[in-house]
mmCIF file of C-alpha atoms in Angstrom:
data_model
loop_
_atom_site.group_PDB
_atom_site.id
_atom_site.type_symbol
_atom_site.label_atom_id
_atom_site.label_comp_id
_atom_site.label_asym_id
_atom_site.label_seq_id
_atom_site.Cartn_x
_atom_site.Cartn_y
_atom_site.Cartn_z
ATOM 1 C CA UNK A 295 -10.020 29.504 1.921
ATOM 2 C CA UNK A 296 -10.887 25.839 1.717
ATOM 3 C CA UNK A 297 -10.616 24.166 5.118
ATOM 4 C CA UNK A 298 -10.523 20.618 6.343
ATOM 5 C CA UNK A 299 -10.911 20.067 10.074
ATOM 6 C CA UNK A 300 -10.284 16.821 11.908
ATOM 7 C CA UNK A 301 -11.308 15.885 15.407
ATOM 8 C CA UNK A 302 -8.601 16.852 17.814
ATOM 9 C CA UNK A 303 -6.558 14.049 19.216
ATOM 10 C CA UNK A 304 -4.804 12.164 20.246
ATOM 11 C CA UNK A 305 -7.316 9.336 20.227
ATOM 12 C CA UNK A 306 -6.589 6.287 22.336
ATOM 13 C CA UNK A 307 -8.581 3.061 22.062
ATOM 14 C CA UNK A 308 -8.051 -0.442 23.429
ATOM 15 C CA UNK A 309 -7.161 -3.282 21.112
ATOM 16 C CA UNK A 310 -10.265 -4.772 19.522
ATOM 17 C CA UNK A 311 -12.352 -1.611 19.868
ATOM 18 C CA UNK A 312 -13.771 0.586 17.117
ATOM 19 C CA UNK A 313 -11.811 3.749 16.407
ATOM 20 C CA UNK A 314 -13.823 6.638 14.962
ATOM 21 C CA UNK A 315 -12.089 9.449 13.113
ATOM 22 C CA UNK A 316 -14.019 12.483 11.926
ATOM 23 C CA UNK A 317 -13.472 15.210 9.384
ATOM 24 C CA UNK A 318 -15.464 18.228 8.212
ATOM 25 C CA UNK A 319 -14.805 20.330 5.143
ATOM 26 C CA UNK A 320 -15.818 23.816 4.153
ATOM 27 C CA UNK A 321 -16.244 23.663 0.372
ATOM 28 C CA UNK A 322 -19.652 22.311 -0.591
ATOM 29 C CA UNK A 323 -18.458 21.629 -4.128
ATOM 30 C CA UNK A 324 -15.883 19.010 -3.104
ATOM 31 C CA UNK A 325 -16.372 15.661 -4.803
ATOM 32 C CA UNK A 326 -13.522 13.396 -3.714
ATOM 33 C CA UNK A 327 -12.547 12.418 -0.181
ATOM 34 C CA UNK A 328 -9.608 10.431 1.062
ATOM 35 C CA UNK A 329 -8.104 8.981 4.203
ATOM 36 C CA UNK A 330 -4.379 8.557 4.508
ATOM 37 C CA UNK A 331 -2.443 6.747 7.211
ATOM 38 C CA UNK A 332 0.968 8.061 8.207
ATOM 39 C CA UNK A 333 3.257 6.112 10.478
ATOM 40 C CA UNK A 334 5.809 8.104 12.446
ATOM 41 C CA UNK A 335 8.686 9.130 10.208
ATOM 42 C CA UNK A 336 7.038 7.732 7.072
ATOM 43 C CA UNK A 337 5.103 9.199 4.174
ATOM 44 C CA UNK A 338 1.289 9.136 3.974
ATOM 45 C CA UNK A 339 -0.340 6.018 2.539
ATOM 46 C CA UNK A 340 -3.752 6.126 0.882
ATOM 47 C CA UNK A 341 -6.115 3.732 2.651
ATOM 48 C CA UNK A 342 -9.612 4.821 1.575
ATOM 49 C CA UNK A 343 -11.260 6.855 -1.154
ATOM 50 C CA UNK A 344 -14.945 7.772 -1.178
ATOM 51 C CA UNK A 345 -16.904 9.782 -3.733
ATOM 52 C CA UNK A 346 -20.605 9.095 -3.039
ATOM 53 C CA UNK A 347 -22.803 9.593 -0.005
ATOM 54 C CA UNK A 348 -23.028 6.571 2.243
ATOM 55 C CA UNK A 349 -20.622 3.946 3.457
ATOM 56 C CA UNK A 350 -17.711 2.252 1.772
ATOM 57 C CA UNK A 351 -16.152 -0.761 3.412
ATOM 58 C CA UNK A 352 -12.707 -2.249 2.844
ATOM 59 C CA UNK A 353 -11.722 -4.932 5.309
ATOM 60 C CA UNK A 354 -11.698 -3.455 8.792
ATOM 61 C CA UNK A 355 -12.050 0.093 7.436
ATOM 62 C CA UNK A 356 -15.317 1.882 6.684
ATOM 63 C CA UNK A 357 -15.471 5.367 5.249
ATOM 64 C CA UNK A 358 -18.700 7.326 5.624
ATOM 65 C CA UNK A 359 -19.613 10.402 3.605
ATOM 66 C CA UNK A 360 -22.437 12.879 4.138
ATOM 67 C CA UNK A 361 -22.160 15.709 1.644
ATOM 68 C CA UNK A 362 -25.184 17.552 3.018
ATOM 69 C CA UNK A 363 -23.469 17.820 6.394
ATOM 70 C CA UNK A 364 -20.025 18.188 4.786
ATOM 71 C CA UNK A 365 -18.780 15.385 6.948
ATOM 72 C CA UNK A 366 -16.593 12.360 6.289
ATOM 73 C CA UNK A 367 -15.505 9.755 8.795
ATOM 74 C CA UNK A 368 -13.342 6.666 9.054
ATOM 75 C CA UNK A 369 -14.198 3.732 11.282
ATOM 76 C CA UNK A 370 -11.596 1.131 12.118
ATOM 77 C CA UNK A 371 -13.101 -2.068 13.518
ATOM 78 C CA UNK A 372 -11.191 -4.525 15.653
ATOM 79 C CA UNK A 373 -8.401 -1.963 16.132
ATOM 80 C CA UNK A 374 -4.893 -3.382 16.314
ATOM 81 C CA UNK A 375 -1.702 -1.861 17.747
ATOM 82 C CA UNK A 376 -0.428 -1.749 14.144
ATOM 83 C CA UNK A 377 -3.208 0.779 13.415
ATOM 84 C CA UNK A 378 -1.442 3.289 15.672
ATOM 85 C CA UNK A 379 -0.572 6.164 13.358
ATOM 86 C CA UNK A 380 -1.651 9.637 12.302
ATOM 87 C CA UNK A 381 -4.718 9.634 10.054
ATOM 88 C CA UNK A 382 -5.061 12.429 7.525
ATOM 89 C CA UNK A 383 -8.312 13.453 5.891
ATOM 90 C CA UNK A 384 -7.988 14.988 2.417
ATOM 91 C CA UNK A 385 -10.571 16.688 0.229
ATOM 92 C CA UNK A 386 -10.324 17.765 -3.386
ATOM 93 C CA UNK A 387 -10.627 21.282 -4.691
ATOM 94 C CA UNK A 388 -13.938 21.457 -6.559
ATOM 95 C CA UNK A 389 -14.193 21.895 -10.267
ATOM 96 C CA UNK A 390 -15.083 25.454 -11.166
ATOM 97 C CA UNK A 391 -15.595 25.428 -14.882
ATOM 98 C CA UNK A 392 -12.177 23.837 -15.213
ATOM 99 C CA UNK A 393 -10.034 21.292 -13.445
ATOM 100 C CA UNK A 394 -8.759 21.074 -9.912
ATOM 101 C CA UNK A 395 -5.485 19.578 -11.236
ATOM 102 C CA UNK A 396 -5.848 16.907 -8.630
ATOM 103 C CA UNK A 397 -5.084 19.269 -5.777
ATOM 104 C CA UNK A 398 -6.094 18.158 -2.313
ATOM 105 C CA UNK A 399 -6.519 20.005 0.952
ATOM 106 C CA UNK A 400 -5.354 18.029 3.983
ATOM 107 C CA UNK A 401 -6.493 18.215 7.569
ATOM 108 C CA UNK A 402 -4.002 18.469 10.392
ATOM 109 C CA UNK A 403 -4.370 14.784 11.192
ATOM 110 C CA UNK A 404 -5.550 12.768 14.181
ATOM 111 C CA UNK A 405 -3.069 10.677 16.120
ATOM 112 C CA UNK A 406 -4.514 7.268 16.945
ATOM 113 C CA UNK A 407 -2.994 5.005 19.561
ATOM 114 C CA UNK A 408 -4.273 1.460 19.992
ATOM 115 C CA UNK A 409 -3.108 0.008 23.288
ATOM 116 C CA UNK A 410 -2.992 -3.727 24.014
ATOM 117 C CA UNK B 259 2.447 -0.820 -11.342
ATOM 118 C CA UNK B 260 3.462 2.704 -10.504
ATOM 119 C CA UNK B 261 6.427 3.599 -8.304
ATOM 120 C CA UNK B 262 7.580 6.950 -7.020
ATOM 121 C CA UNK B 263 11.153 7.600 -5.905
ATOM 122 C CA UNK B 264 12.669 10.456 -3.958
ATOM 123 C CA UNK B 265 16.254 11.204 -3.082
ATOM 124 C CA UNK B 266 18.082 11.802 -0.983
ATOM 125 C CA UNK B 267 16.244 10.228 1.953
ATOM 126 C CA UNK B 268 17.858 12.545 4.481
ATOM 127 C CA UNK B 269 19.846 15.725 4.127
ATOM 128 C CA UNK B 270 21.590 18.082 6.537
ATOM 129 C CA UNK B 271 22.514 21.427 5.053
ATOM 130 C CA UNK B 272 23.905 24.699 6.437
ATOM 131 C CA UNK B 273 21.921 27.903 6.229
ATOM 132 C CA UNK B 274 22.570 29.678 2.958
ATOM 133 C CA UNK B 275 23.505 26.563 1.011
ATOM 134 C CA UNK B 276 21.671 25.455 -2.151
ATOM 135 C CA UNK B 277 19.173 22.606 -2.337
ATOM 136 C CA UNK B 278 18.100 20.126 -4.973
ATOM 137 C CA UNK B 279 15.610 17.348 -4.264
ATOM 138 C CA UNK B 280 14.555 14.963 -6.975
ATOM 139 C CA UNK B 281 11.419 12.935 -7.533
ATOM 140 C CA UNK B 282 10.740 10.451 -10.316
ATOM 141 C CA UNK B 283 7.676 8.384 -11.134
ATOM 142 C CA UNK B 284 7.668 5.071 -12.986
ATOM 143 C CA UNK B 285 4.864 3.178 -14.637
ATOM 144 C CA UNK B 286 2.607 6.029 -15.718
ATOM 145 C CA UNK B 287 2.576 8.823 -18.268
ATOM 146 C CA UNK B 288 1.682 12.488 -17.963
ATOM 147 C CA UNK B 289 1.053 12.415 -14.211
ATOM 148 C CA UNK B 290 0.196 15.438 -12.126
ATOM 149 C CA UNK B 291 3.077 16.000 -9.711
ATOM 150 C CA UNK B 292 3.143 17.741 -6.350
ATOM 151 C CA UNK B 293 5.669 18.900 -3.762
ATOM 152 C CA UNK B 294 4.560 19.130 -0.143
ATOM 153 C CA UNK B 295 6.347 20.124 3.037
ATOM 154 C CA UNK B 296 5.435 18.772 6.434
ATOM 155 C CA UNK B 297 6.964 20.600 9.389
ATOM 156 C CA UNK B 298 7.375 18.662 12.640
ATOM 157 C CA UNK B 299 3.952 17.905 14.107
ATOM 158 C CA UNK B 300 2.196 19.848 11.379
ATOM 159 C CA UNK B 301 -0.036 19.117 8.432
ATOM 160 C CA UNK B 302 0.886 18.904 4.767
ATOM 161 C CA UNK B 303 1.547 22.181 2.996
ATOM 162 C CA UNK B 304 1.310 22.094 -0.797
ATOM 163 C CA UNK B 305 4.286 23.946 -2.265
ATOM 164 C CA UNK B 306 4.097 23.335 -6.026
ATOM 165 C CA UNK B 307 2.143 21.300 -8.510
ATOM 166 C CA UNK B 308 2.672 20.505 -12.167
ATOM 167 C CA UNK B 309 0.333 19.194 -14.850
ATOM 168 C CA UNK B 310 2.981 18.831 -17.537
ATOM 169 C CA UNK B 311 6.581 19.390 -18.613
ATOM 170 C CA UNK B 312 7.652 22.928 -17.834
ATOM 171 C CA UNK B 313 4.295 23.779 -16.211
ATOM 172 C CA UNK B 314 4.721 24.743 -12.570
ATOM 173 C CA UNK B 315 2.253 26.412 -10.241
ATOM 174 C CA UNK B 316 3.337 27.792 -6.900
ATOM 175 C CA UNK B 317 1.018 27.658 -3.937
ATOM 176 C CA UNK B 318 3.103 29.455 -1.341
ATOM 177 C CA UNK B 319 5.552 32.320 -1.942
ATOM 178 C CA UNK B 320 8.948 31.389 -0.548
ATOM 179 C CA UNK B 321 12.581 30.906 -1.460
ATOM 180 C CA UNK B 322 11.928 27.530 -3.089
ATOM 181 C CA UNK B 323 11.384 26.765 -6.762
ATOM 182 C CA UNK B 324 10.362 23.700 -8.726
ATOM 183 C CA UNK B 325 11.037 22.415 -12.210
ATOM 184 C CA UNK B 326 9.774 19.575 -14.352
ATOM 185 C CA UNK B 327 12.350 18.904 -17.035
ATOM 186 C CA UNK B 328 10.863 15.540 -18.051
ATOM 187 C CA UNK B 329 7.383 14.034 -17.919
ATOM 188 C CA UNK B 330 8.059 11.943 -14.827
ATOM 189 C CA UNK B 331 10.710 14.037 -13.092
ATOM 190 C CA UNK B 332 10.044 16.790 -10.582
ATOM 191 C CA UNK B 333 12.786 18.792 -8.881
ATOM 192 C CA UNK B 334 12.613 21.084 -5.858
ATOM 193 C CA UNK B 335 15.372 23.657 -5.505
ATOM 194 C CA UNK B 336 16.584 26.555 -3.448
ATOM 195 C CA UNK B 337 19.485 28.924 -3.980
ATOM 196 C CA UNK B 338 19.892 29.720 -0.274
ATOM 197 C CA UNK B 339 18.319 27.646 2.473
ATOM 198 C CA UNK B 340 16.759 29.195 5.566
ATOM 199 C CA UNK B 341 16.346 27.591 8.976
ATOM 200 C CA UNK B 342 12.592 27.589 8.364
ATOM 201 C CA UNK B 343 13.077 25.314 5.334
ATOM 202 C CA UNK B 344 13.681 22.346 7.612
ATOM 203 C CA UNK B 345 11.008 19.695 7.294
ATOM 204 C CA UNK B 346 9.826 16.530 5.613
ATOM 205 C CA UNK B 347 9.510 17.048 1.855
ATOM 206 C CA UNK B 348 7.089 14.813 0.067
ATOM 207 C CA UNK B 349 6.561 14.317 -3.631
ATOM 208 C CA UNK B 350 3.241 12.920 -4.821
ATOM 209 C CA UNK B 351 1.623 12.017 -8.129
ATOM 210 C CA UNK B 352 -1.892 11.586 -9.428
ATOM 211 C CA UNK B 353 -3.254 10.392 -12.757
ATOM 212 C CA UNK B 354 -3.458 13.408 -15.000
ATOM 213 C CA UNK B 355 -6.477 12.133 -16.888
ATOM 214 C CA UNK B 356 -8.436 11.055 -13.826
ATOM 215 C CA UNK B 357 -11.184 13.035 -12.160
ATOM 216 C CA UNK B 358 -10.791 11.161 -8.891
ATOM 217 C CA UNK B 359 -7.649 12.925 -7.648
ATOM 218 C CA UNK B 360 -6.081 10.059 -5.716
ATOM 219 C CA UNK B 361 -2.569 11.092 -4.788
ATOM 220 C CA UNK B 362 0.250 8.691 -4.042
ATOM 221 C CA UNK B 363 3.271 9.765 -2.054
ATOM 222 C CA UNK B 364 6.948 9.024 -2.336
ATOM 223 C CA UNK B 365 9.045 8.045 0.686
ATOM 224 C CA UNK B 366 10.034 11.643 1.400
ATOM 225 C CA UNK B 367 13.223 13.576 2.125
ATOM 226 C CA UNK B 368 13.914 14.735 5.647
ATOM 227 C CA UNK B 369 15.783 18.045 5.462
ATOM 228 C CA UNK B 370 17.511 19.645 8.417
ATOM 229 C CA UNK B 371 18.925 23.124 7.975
ATOM 230 C CA UNK B 372 21.495 24.102 10.615
#
């Protein structure tokens, strides 16, 4: 069974700080990794995709991937109260001589609260 | 640009009643389509996915079914709802020809079964 584990929350950081969200996955063949943000009562919104080892930066967000350690993280710099949400890590099902049909396995999510 | 619609937004149904939730995607062709359920305070559970018209794969055995009568239409149904069917139902799409698997979610339907 493919598993995606996220650091248990909730995570609380002061405004302006760096929030660090972590995720590990069990299937070594996974190739695509995603972070979604979900505000309370709303649907998940894709905020970062990463496919290669290393860092990928987009504004205040940085995704980090280490396939050898099966670890992916999301850093949010200069955290704002508007960043308060649940963050979901998602990992693809690896190709196995065919296609994954785009299926993703989601972690349980980490609740982030940014307090003024 | 692509847009995904779901309706209704909210629904309250009695136990034993039927269910039909609809999802449509605009601005793309031959998408992969997915139905998820998110119970209160829980993660996303993949229920069904479809790679084409009439092609449905079920991930979890249950009293729900899905159909894809048109390329960009995905329907979730039940003949008799259970209390445990309550939850937030999300439809998502991804590019069928892409190997990068990015999924984009609709606004969701919040279902309460009483």
